Every structure is written in structure tokens, then in C-alpha cells.
Short mmCIF file of C-alpha atoms and ligand atoms in Angstrom, two decimals:
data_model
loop_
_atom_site.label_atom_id
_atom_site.label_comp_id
_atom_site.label_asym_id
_atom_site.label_seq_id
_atom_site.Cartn_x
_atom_site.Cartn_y
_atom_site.Cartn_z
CA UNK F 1 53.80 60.42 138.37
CA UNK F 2 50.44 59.13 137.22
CA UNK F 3 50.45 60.00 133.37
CA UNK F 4 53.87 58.35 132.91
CA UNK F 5 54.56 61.77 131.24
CA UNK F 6 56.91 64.91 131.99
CA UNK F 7 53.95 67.47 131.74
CA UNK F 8 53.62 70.80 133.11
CA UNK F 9 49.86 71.83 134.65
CA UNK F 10 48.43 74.90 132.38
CA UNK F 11 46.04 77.41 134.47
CA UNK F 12 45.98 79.98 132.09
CA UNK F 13 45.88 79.61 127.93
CA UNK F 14 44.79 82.30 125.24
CA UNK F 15 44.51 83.58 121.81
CA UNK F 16 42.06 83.41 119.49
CA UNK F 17 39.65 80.42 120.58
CA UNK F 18 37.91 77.87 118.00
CA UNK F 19 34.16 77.79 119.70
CA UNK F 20 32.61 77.12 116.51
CA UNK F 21 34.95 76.08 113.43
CA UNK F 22 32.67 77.66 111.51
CA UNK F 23 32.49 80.89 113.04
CA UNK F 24 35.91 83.07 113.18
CA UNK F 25 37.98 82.47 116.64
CA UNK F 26 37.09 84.70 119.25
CA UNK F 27 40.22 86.48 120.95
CA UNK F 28 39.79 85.41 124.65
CA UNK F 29 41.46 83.20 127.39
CA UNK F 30 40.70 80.11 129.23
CA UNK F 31 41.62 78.74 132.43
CA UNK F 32 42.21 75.45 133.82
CA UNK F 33 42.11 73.80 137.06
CA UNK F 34 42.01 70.32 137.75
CA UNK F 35 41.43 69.02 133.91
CA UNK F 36 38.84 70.93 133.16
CA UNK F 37 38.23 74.55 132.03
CA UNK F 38 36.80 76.20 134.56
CA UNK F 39 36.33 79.61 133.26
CA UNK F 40 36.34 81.47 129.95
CA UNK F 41 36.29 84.91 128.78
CA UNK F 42 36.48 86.84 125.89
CA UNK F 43 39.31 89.48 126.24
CA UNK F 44 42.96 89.73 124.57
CA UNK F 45 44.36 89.04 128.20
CA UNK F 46 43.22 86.80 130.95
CA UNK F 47 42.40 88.68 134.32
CA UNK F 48 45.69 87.79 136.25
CA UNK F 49 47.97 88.82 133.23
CA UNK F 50 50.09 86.83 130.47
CA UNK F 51 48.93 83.34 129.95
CA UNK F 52 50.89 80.23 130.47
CA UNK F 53 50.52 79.35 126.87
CA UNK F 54 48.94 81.23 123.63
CA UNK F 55 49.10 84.35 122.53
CA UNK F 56 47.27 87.12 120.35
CA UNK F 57 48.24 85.15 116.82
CA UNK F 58 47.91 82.25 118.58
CA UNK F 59 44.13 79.88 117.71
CA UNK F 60 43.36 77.56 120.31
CA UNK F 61 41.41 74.09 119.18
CA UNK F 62 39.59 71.41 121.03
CA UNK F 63 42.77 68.62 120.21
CA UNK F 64 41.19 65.98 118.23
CA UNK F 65 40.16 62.59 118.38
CA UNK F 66 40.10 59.93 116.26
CA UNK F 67 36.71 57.45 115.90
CA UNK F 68 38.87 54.02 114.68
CA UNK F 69 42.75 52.98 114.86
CA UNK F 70 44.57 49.41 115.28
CA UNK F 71 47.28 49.91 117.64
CA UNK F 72 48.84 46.65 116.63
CA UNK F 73 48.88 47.92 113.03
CA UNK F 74 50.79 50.97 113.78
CA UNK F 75 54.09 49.41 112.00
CA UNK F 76 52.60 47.82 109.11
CA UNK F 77 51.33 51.66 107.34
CA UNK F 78 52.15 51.69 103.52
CA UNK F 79 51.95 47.91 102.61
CA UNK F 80 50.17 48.70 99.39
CA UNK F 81 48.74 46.62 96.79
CA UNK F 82 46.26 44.46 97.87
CA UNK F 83 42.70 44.78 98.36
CA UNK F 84 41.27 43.90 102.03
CA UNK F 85 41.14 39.95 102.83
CA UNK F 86 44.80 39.96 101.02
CA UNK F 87 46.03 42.18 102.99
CA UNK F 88 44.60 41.13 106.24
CA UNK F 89 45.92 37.64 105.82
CA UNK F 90 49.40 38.94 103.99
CA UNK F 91 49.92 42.06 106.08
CA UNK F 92 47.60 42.60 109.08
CA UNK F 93 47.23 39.17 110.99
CA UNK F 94 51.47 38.65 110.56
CA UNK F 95 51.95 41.94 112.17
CA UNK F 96 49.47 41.33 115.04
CA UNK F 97 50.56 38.13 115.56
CA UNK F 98 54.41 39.37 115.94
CA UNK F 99 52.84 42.23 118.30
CA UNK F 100 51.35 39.25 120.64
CA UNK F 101 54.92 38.37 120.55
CA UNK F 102 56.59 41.42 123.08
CA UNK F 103 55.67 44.60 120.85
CA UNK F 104 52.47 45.37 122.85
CA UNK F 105 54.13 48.42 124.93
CA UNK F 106 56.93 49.13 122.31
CA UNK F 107 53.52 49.85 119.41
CA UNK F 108 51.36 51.10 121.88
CA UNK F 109 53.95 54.08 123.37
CA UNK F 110 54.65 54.25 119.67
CA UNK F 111 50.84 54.71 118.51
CA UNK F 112 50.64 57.08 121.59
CA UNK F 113 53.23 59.32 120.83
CA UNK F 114 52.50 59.61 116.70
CA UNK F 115 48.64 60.39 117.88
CA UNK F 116 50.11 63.15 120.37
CA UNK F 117 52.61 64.51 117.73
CA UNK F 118 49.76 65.15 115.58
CA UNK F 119 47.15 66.65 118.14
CA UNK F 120 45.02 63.17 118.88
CA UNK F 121 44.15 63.55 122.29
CA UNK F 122 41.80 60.61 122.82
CA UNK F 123 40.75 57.70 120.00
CA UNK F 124 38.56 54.18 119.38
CA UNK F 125 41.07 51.92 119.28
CA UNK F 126 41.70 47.82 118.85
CA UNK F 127 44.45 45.83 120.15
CA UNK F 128 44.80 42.03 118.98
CA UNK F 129 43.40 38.92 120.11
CA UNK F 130 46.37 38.06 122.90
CA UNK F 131 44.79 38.76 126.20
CA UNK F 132 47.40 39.36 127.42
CA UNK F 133 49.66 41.65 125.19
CA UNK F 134 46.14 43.42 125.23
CA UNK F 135 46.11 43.85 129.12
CA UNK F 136 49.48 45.24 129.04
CA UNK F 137 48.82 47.68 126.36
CA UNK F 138 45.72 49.05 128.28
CA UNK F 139 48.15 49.08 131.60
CA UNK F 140 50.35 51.14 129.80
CA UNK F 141 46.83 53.41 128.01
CA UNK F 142 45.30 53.79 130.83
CA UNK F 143 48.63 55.70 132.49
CA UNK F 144 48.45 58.63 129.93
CA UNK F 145 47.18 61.87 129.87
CA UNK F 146 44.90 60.79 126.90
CA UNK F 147 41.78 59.32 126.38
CA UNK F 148 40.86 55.99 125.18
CA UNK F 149 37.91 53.64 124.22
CA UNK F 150 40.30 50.44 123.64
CA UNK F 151 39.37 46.97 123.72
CA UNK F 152 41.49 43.36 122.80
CA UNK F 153 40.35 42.01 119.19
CA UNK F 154 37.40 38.63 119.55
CA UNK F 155 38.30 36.72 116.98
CA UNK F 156 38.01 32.50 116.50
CA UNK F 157 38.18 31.41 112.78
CA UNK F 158 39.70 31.79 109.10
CA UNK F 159 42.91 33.72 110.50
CA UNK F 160 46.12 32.08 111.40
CA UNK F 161 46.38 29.79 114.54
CA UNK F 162 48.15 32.46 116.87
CA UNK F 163 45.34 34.85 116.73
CA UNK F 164 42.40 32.72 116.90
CA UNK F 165 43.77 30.36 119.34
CA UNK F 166 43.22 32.75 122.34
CA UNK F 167 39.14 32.78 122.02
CA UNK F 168 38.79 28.99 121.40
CA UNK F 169 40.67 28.20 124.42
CA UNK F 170 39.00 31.09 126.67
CA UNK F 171 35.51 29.45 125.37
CA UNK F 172 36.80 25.40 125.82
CA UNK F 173 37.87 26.81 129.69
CA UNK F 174 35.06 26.54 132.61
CA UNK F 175 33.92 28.83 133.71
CA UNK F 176 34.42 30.76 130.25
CA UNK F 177 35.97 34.15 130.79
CA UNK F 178 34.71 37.21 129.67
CA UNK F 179 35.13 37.95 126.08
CA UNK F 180 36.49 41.17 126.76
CA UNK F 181 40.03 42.35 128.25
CA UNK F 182 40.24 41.15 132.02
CA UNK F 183 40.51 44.78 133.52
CA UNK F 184 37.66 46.46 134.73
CA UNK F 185 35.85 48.70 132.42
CA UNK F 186 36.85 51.97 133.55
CA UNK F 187 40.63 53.20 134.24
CA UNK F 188 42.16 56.67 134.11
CA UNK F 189 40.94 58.34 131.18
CA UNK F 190 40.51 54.52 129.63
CA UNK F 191 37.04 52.53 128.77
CA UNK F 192 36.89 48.98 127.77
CA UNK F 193 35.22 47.90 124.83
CA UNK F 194 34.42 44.61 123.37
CA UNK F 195 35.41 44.49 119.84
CA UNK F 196 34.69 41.14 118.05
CA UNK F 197 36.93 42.09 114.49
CA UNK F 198 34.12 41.55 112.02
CA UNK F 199 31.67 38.81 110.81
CA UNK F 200 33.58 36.90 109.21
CA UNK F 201 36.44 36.28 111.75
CA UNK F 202 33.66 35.52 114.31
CA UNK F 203 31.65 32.30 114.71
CA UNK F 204 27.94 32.43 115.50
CA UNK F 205 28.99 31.44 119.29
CA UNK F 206 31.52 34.18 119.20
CA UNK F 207 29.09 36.87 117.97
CA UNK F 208 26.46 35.31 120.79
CA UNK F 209 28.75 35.58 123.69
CA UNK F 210 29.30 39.65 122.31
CA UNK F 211 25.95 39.92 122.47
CA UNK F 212 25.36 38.39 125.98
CA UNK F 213 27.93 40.52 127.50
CA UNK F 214 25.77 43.32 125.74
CA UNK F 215 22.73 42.64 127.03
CA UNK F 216 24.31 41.44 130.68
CA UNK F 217 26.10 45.59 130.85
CA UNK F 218 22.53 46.87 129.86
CA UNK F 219 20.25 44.87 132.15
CA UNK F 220 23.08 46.41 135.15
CA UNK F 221 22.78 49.76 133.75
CA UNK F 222 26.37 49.71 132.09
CA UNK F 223 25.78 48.81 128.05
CA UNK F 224 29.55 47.95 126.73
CA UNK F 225 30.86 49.73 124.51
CA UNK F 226 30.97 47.61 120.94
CA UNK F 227 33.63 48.23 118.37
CA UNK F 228 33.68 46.41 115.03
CA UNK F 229 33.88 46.66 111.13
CA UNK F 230 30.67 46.42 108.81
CA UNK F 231 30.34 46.68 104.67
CA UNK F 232 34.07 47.70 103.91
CA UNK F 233 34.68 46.07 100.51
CA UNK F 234 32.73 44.13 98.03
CA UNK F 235 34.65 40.58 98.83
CA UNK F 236 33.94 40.84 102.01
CA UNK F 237 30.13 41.69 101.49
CA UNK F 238 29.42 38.33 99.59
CA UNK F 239 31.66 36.24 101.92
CA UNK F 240 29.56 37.53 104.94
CA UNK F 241 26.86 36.82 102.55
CA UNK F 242 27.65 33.14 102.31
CA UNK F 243 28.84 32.68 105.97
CA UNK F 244 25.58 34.04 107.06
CA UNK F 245 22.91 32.68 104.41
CA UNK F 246 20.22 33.25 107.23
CA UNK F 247 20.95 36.86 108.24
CA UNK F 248 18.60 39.58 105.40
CA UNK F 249 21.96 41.67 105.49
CA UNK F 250 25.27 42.06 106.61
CA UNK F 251 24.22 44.66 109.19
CA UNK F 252 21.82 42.03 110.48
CA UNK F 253 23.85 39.50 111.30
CA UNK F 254 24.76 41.99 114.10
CA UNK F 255 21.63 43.29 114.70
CA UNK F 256 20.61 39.32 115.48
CA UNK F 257 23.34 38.96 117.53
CA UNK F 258 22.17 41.98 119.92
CA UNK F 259 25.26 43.98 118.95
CA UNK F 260 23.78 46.93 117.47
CA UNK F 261 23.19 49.90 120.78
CA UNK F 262 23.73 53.36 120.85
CA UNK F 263 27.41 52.64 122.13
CA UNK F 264 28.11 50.42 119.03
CA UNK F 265 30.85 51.86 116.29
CA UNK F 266 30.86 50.32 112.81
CA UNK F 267 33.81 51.01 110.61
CA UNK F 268 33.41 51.92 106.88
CA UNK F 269 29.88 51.11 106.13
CA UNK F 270 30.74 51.63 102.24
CA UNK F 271 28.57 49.32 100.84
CA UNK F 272 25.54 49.31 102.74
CA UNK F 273 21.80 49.57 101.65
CA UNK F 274 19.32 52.25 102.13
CA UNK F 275 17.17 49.33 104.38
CA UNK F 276 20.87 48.70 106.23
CA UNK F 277 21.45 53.10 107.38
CA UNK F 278 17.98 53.06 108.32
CA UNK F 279 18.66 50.05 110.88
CA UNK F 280 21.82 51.47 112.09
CA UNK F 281 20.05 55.04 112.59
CA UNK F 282 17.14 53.19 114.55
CA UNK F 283 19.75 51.31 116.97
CA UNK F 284 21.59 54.71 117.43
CA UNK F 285 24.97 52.97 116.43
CA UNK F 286 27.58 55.21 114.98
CA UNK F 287 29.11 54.28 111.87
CA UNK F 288 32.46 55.63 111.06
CA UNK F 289 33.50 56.80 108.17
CA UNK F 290 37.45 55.73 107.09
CA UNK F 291 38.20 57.65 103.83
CA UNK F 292 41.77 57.22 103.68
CA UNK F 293 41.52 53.63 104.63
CA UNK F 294 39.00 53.18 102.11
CA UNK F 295 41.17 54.87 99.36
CA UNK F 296 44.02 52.97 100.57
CA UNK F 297 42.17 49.63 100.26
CA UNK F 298 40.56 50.70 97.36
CA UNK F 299 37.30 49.36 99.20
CA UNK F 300 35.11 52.21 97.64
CA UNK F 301 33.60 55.90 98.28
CA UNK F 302 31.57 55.93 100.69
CA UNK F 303 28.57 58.24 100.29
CA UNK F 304 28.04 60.59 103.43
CA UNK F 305 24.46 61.75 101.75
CA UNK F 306 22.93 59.01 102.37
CA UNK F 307 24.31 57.95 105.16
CA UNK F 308 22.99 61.34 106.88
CA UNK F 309 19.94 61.24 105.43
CA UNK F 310 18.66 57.97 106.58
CA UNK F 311 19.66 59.82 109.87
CA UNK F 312 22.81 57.85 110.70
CA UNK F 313 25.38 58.79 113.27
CA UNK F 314 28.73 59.46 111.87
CA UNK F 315 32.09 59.82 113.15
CA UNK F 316 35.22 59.63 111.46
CA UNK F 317 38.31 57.56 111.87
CA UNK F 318 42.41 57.24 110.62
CA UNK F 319 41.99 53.28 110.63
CA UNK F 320 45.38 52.68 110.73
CA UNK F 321 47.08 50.35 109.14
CA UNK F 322 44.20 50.27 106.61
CA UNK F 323 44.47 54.25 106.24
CA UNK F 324 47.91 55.58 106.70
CA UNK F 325 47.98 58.46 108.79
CA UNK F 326 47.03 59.03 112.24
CA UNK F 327 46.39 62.77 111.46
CA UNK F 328 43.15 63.33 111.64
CA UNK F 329 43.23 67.02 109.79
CA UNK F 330 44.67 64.22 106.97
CA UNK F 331 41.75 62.03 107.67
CA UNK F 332 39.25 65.05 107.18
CA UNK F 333 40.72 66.46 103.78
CA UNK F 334 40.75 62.31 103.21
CA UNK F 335 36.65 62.72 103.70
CA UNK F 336 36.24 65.87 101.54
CA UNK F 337 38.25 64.09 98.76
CA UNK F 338 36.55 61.24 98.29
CA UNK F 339 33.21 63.30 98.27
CA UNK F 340 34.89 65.41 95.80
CA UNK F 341 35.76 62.28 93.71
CA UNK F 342 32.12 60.79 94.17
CA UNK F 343 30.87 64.15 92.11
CA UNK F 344 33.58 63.65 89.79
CA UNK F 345 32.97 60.03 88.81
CA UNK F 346 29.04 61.49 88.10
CA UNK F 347 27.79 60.06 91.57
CA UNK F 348 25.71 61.48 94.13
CA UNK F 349 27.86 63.42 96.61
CA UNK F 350 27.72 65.59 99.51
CA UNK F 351 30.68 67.31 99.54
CA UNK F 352 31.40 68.35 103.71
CA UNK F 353 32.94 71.77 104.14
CA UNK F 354 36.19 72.20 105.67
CA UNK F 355 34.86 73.81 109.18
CA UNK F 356 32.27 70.78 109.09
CA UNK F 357 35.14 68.43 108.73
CA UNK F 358 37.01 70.44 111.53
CA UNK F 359 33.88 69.35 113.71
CA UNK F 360 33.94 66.02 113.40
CA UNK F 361 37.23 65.43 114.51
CA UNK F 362 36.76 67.19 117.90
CA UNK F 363 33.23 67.44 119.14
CA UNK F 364 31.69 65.20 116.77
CA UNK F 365 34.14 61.87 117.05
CA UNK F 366 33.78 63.12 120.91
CA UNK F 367 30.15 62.86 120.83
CA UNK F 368 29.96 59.83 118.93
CA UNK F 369 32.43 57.93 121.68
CA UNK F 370 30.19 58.95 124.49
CA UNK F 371 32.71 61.69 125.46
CA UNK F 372 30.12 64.96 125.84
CA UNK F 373 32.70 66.49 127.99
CA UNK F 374 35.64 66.37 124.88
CA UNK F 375 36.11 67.73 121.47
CA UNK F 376 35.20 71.28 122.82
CA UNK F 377 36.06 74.54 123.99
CA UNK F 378 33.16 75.32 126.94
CA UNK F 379 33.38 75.75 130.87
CA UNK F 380 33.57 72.29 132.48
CA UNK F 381 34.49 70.55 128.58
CA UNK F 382 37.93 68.35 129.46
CA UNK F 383 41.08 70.88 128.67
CA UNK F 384 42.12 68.87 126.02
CA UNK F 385 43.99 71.93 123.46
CA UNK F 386 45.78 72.58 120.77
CA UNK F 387 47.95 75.53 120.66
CA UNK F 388 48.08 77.00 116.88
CA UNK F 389 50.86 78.93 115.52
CA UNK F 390 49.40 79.54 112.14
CA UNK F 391 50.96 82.20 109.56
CA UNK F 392 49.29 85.48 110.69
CA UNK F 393 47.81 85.84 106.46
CA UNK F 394 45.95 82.53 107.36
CA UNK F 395 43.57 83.88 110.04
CA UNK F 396 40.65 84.89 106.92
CA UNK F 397 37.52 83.07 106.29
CA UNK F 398 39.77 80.21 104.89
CA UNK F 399 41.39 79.17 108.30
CA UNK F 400 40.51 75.68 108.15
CA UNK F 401 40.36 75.26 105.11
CA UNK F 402 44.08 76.16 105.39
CA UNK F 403 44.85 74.08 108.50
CA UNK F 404 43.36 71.02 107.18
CA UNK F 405 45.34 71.26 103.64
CA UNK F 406 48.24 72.52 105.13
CA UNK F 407 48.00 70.04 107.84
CA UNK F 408 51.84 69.08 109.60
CA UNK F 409 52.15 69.06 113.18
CA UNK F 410 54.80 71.88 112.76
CA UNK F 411 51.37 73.99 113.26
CA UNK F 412 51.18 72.49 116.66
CA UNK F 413 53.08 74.94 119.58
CA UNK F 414 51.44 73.48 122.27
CA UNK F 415 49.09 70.65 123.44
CA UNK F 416 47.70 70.60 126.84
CA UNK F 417 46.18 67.05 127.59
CA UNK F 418 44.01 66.89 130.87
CA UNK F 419 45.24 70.68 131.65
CA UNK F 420 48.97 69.93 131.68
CA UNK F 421 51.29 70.56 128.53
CA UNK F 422 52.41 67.54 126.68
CA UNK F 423 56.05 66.46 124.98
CA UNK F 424 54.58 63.80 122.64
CA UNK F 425 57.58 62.67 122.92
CA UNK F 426 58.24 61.96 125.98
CA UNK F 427 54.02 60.52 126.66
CA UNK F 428 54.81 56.72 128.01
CA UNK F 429 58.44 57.20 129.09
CA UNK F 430 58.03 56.81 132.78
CA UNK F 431 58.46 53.65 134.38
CA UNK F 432 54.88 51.24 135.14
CA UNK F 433 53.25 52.02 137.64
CA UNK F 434 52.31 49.23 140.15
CA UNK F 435 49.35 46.70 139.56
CA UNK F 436 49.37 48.22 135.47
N1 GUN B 1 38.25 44.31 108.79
C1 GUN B 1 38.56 43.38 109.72
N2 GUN B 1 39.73 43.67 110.31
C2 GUN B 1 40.17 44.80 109.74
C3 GUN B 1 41.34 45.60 109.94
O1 GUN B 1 42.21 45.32 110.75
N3 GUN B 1 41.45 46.71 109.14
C4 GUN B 1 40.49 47.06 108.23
N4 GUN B 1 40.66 48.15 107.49
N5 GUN B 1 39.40 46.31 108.03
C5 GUN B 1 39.24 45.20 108.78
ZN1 ZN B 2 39.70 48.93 111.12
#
């Protein structure tokens, strides 16, 4: 079987459907064929009958996806205490480096199966710097039903030996190999991205070879896809500031490095100037907002206002181990929160509503990974769903609300990944399939 999944296909699902969060669910029906919905109508009962899933009470959501996640990190949530360059060298590059060490499939089936459990159907995600813990880990991505924008970590300085040792060999070797993950670019429902970990693990070299392979996908019509963190916490800011005494800002030093395209995703972004948005929002790049990472970290609140208006693309992400929850209905009462506490603490704040939050987590995060097919409920969208079995007294004008404060995957009767019905956990259980 190709998914490496038991999973039964869905033709028919209904109930009351989540077109717009922040309009109330339509009763109506969907059907599936071949991954896709292929037709939709609005009636308490499809034409041929009872559905395969859903029901009346039932609401049916696009299943969501999440905009940033380290798979590697998936066993190192809840290490608390220490603000970010601590805890990457106490907490983060020890687990990554032990995951480089035969946890690649164990953490990835792991992260796969937690994202399922909780309704992620497809997510932004960064493995470590081993090529080739990194190649098995997309093997084993690209054989499930979900979706994935996944790439192994760049990295060559000021982190331990076994981490950093992989990209200053690959760039001593000649030819030099690709920066990225040897595997082509596209598998299943997989893309490869390049995701050199942030400025100040990466060496000017490092950050030019990103950017070559950047320009070398656009001038063939295939721009990579670019994953990396920008502006999380204040320590970081001024040691970017001294690695990179040349660059006007930390955004910049990327932008000088060719790394900043429309299929670029910064995480955090919390302490970035007005001049910095506005360069983001002219390169199209998305940045991603991590509020429970950010709270976690204590790296700061991160101000959505001005982040929209300077006309920035945003997208929202769990950041795991950095935030520590791979529910993303967690992640989006994480985002009204910390708007809540910016208007608290007397700071400018635009505080998103819940159905706006809702959005970002399906068609939103899907738009912002390239993904206009995902995040929605629409003839020819991917029939990526979420069965809801909410109380019946929560179907008001405060369903979402609700949901997302509510939030356990207990809501969850169903999910239907690709058209076929999911046991999250029993995703990754089947035996590799040749050449993965
Ligand atoms: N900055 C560089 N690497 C990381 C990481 O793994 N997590 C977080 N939160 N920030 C980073
Ligand atoms: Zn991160």
C-alpha cells in the first residue's frame, strides 16, 4: 500500500460544512473521488443516500496545517527555562544530534502520528543536518497520506561537531553536492526545501551556496522552496548584528544572500523593524508567526498590526520543540493570547478573532506554503477533512471560538487525508516501500 497506512477511501462525507469560519456551516455533503472533492452540495443528505462519514450534528473542516515544526525536536517539548541560544546549545542541538544517531523514522512516525491525532494534515517542517537520517525521514514522509514541505537543516558553525560536520565535508568534497536533501524535489504529497537554520549557524559561503541553488531553481523555472528563522529573540538580534557588521539588518543579510522569494518562510519575525516588514512584504516572503514558541522562549510578542500593515504575508506555525504543542487550534488561541497580552501590557495590538485564527490554520498556512489546492472546502480543493463531533449547544455564533478553547482531539471523529479515512495511529506502520 502506498501511504504506509490502513485507510479506508471516503466517497461520500456530510454535515454541516466550514466554507467560511466566519460564516455559520452550511448543512450539505461532499464527495470524493480520487483525492479530491469532486462535487458539493448543499442538502442534509447527499444524492445516493447516507454518507460514509458525518452526519447532521456533525461540522466538517478543511484539517489543518501547520506553517513551522522540527521533526527532530519532537522529544525534547517542555525543557523549560532557558531563553533561545541556551536552549539550542543545552536542549535542541543534543537532541538532533542523538536523532542523526537511528531516531530519524522512530521521531518522524512519531511527529506524524501526534500531527494526525490532532487534525495536521500537511506542515513546514525541518529535519537536522545528517543527510542522511534526513533522506530517510523524507522516505518515510513522502509514503503518507499527508502533506509536507520538509527539508534537512544547512548548518556549518558555532554548534557542536556532529551537526556541523555534515556541511563542511559536503562543501570540502568535489564536485560539492547540493545543499539540499539528495532526493528530488517532488515526491508523493512531499516538496523539498532548503532550509539553512538561521544566520548565525550559517557562514557567508553557506548562506551563498542557499542562495545559488535559489537563483539556479528560478532561472529553470522551479524557485526552491526556503525555510529559515529571522528576529526571534533579542540575543540573537545583536549576535547576528556582530556576525554580520556589513548587512543594514538582520533581514538583509538574507536579502544579500538572494534568499528572500515569494517561496521563502521566516519564523518568528518578533523583533523586526518597520524598514525590515516592508522588505519582507516587497520579496513576497511569508513570515510565520510562532506564539507559543515565542511564549515558551520568552523571545517576545510579536505584533501582528504591524506586521499586516506593512503588507506582510503571515502564516502561523507550532514550532515544536520551541512551542510545545503540535495542535494548531492550541497554536491559534496561542496567537490571540499574546495579542491579548500586547493590549494588556499598554502596547499596540491587533487582537485576531477566533474565525480569523480558524483561517489561518487551513487556507491561510495552505496558501502561504504554495498549497492553493489545501486548507479548504471547494470542488477540486485536496479532501483533506476533519470530521467534528462538537456538543450540539456549541453550534451558535461562538463555534470556534469554542473549538479553539476547547481544543482536544477528542473533538476529532474522523479525518479523511487524500479522500481516505485515517487511524493516526496506525499513519507509518506499514513496512518501506522499495527505493524510500
Ligand atoms: N533558531 C534556530 N534554530 C532554531 C530552532 O530549532 N528552534 C527555534 N525556536 N529557533 C531556532
Ligand atoms: Zn523553529
Amino acid at each position: 500500500m502506498a501511504t504506509g497506512s490502513r485507510s479506508e477511501e471516503i466517497e461520500y462525507v456530510a454535515g454541516r460544512l466550514l466554507i467560511d469560519p466566519a460564516r455559520p456551516p452550511e448543512p450539505g455533503w461532499l464527495r470524493i473521488a480520487g483525492g479530491r472533492i469532486v462535487d458539493m452540495g448543499f442538502a442534509d443528505l447527499p444524492p445516493s443516500g447516507p454518507p460514509d462519514l458525518g452526519g447532521a450534528d456533525r461540522v466538517i473542516s478543511p484539517a489543518f496545517i501547520d506553517a513551522h515544526l522540527h521533526i527532530p525536536q519532537i522529544d525534547a517539548v517542555g525543557c523549560d527555562g532557558l531563553p533561545l541560544l541556551e536552549w539550542l546549545d543545552r536542549v535542541v542541538f543534543p537532541s538532533e544530534a542523538w536523532w542523526g544517531r537511528g531516531r530519524a523514522l522512530h521521531d518522524a512516525r512519531t511527529a506524524a502520528r501526534r500531527m494526525a491525532r490532532e487534525g495536521t494534515v500537511g506542515a513546514a517542517v525541518y529535519l537536522s543536518s545528517h543527510p542522511d537520517a534526513s533522506a530517510e525521514a523524507l522516505g518515510l514522509l513522502a509514503r503518507l497520506p499527508m502533506r509536507w514541505l520538509a527539508g534537512r537543516v544547512a548548518m556549518d558553525r558555532r554548534a557542536p561537531e556532529a551537526l556541523i560536520e555534515p556541511d563542511r565535508a559536503r562543501a570540502a568534497r568535489r564536485p560539492v553536492p547540493s545543499v539540499g536533501a539528495a532526493r528530488p524535489a517532488e515526491a508523493g504529497r512531499l516538496t523539498v526545501s532548503l532550509n539553512p537554520r538561521f544566520a548565525v549557524s550559517c557562514s557567508d559561503e553557506l548562506l551563498a551556496e542557499v542562495g545559488w541553488a535559489v537563483r539556479d531553481g528560478a532561472a529553470r523555472g522551479a524557485t526552491p522552496w526556503v525555510q529559515t528563522h529571522v528576529s526571534e529573540a533579542v540575543e540573537e538580534c545583536r549576535l547576528v548584528a556582530e556576525l554580520f557588521p556589513d548587512s543594514a539588518s538582520y533581514t538583509d543579510v538574507y536579502d544579500r544572500f538572494g534568499l528572500l522569494t515569494e517561496r521563502t518562510l521566516l519564523a518568528h519575525g518578533v523583533h523586526l523593524s518597520e524598514a525590515e516588514l516592508r522588505l519582507i512584504a516587497r520579496r513576497g516572503s511569508v513570515l510565520v508567526h510562532c506564539p507559543t514558541a515565542n511564549t515558551f522562549l520568552r523571545a517576545g510578542m510579536f505584533d501582528l498590526g504591524a506586521a499586516r500593515r506593512a503588507g506582510v504575508r503571515l502564516a502561523l506555525g507550532s514550532d515544536v520543540a520551541g512551542g510545545p504543542d503540535v495542535a494548531m487550534p492550541r497554536v491559534a488561541r496561542g496567537m490571540i493570547e499574546v495579542a491579548k497580552a500586547r493590549a494588556m501590557a499598554g502596547l499596540e495590538a491587533e487582537i485576531p478573532r477566533p474565525a480569523e485564527a480558524w483561517r489561518m490554520i487551513t487556507r491561510g498556512n495552505a496558501d502561504a506554503l504554495g498549497w492553493s489546492d489545501g486548507g479548504r472546502l471547494e470542488v477540486g480543493a485536496a479532501a483533506d477533512l476533519l470530521v467534528l463531533a462538537p456538543p450540539a449547544s456549541w453550534l451558535d455564533e461562538h463555534l470556534i471560538g469554542r473549538l479553539i478553547y476547547n481544543w482536544t482531539s477528542d473533538l476529532i471523529e474522523a479525518r479523511v487525508f487524500a479522500g481516505r479515512r485515517v487511524d493516526p495511529a496506525r499513519i507509518a506502520d506499514g513496512p518501506p516501500a522499495a527505493g524510500m
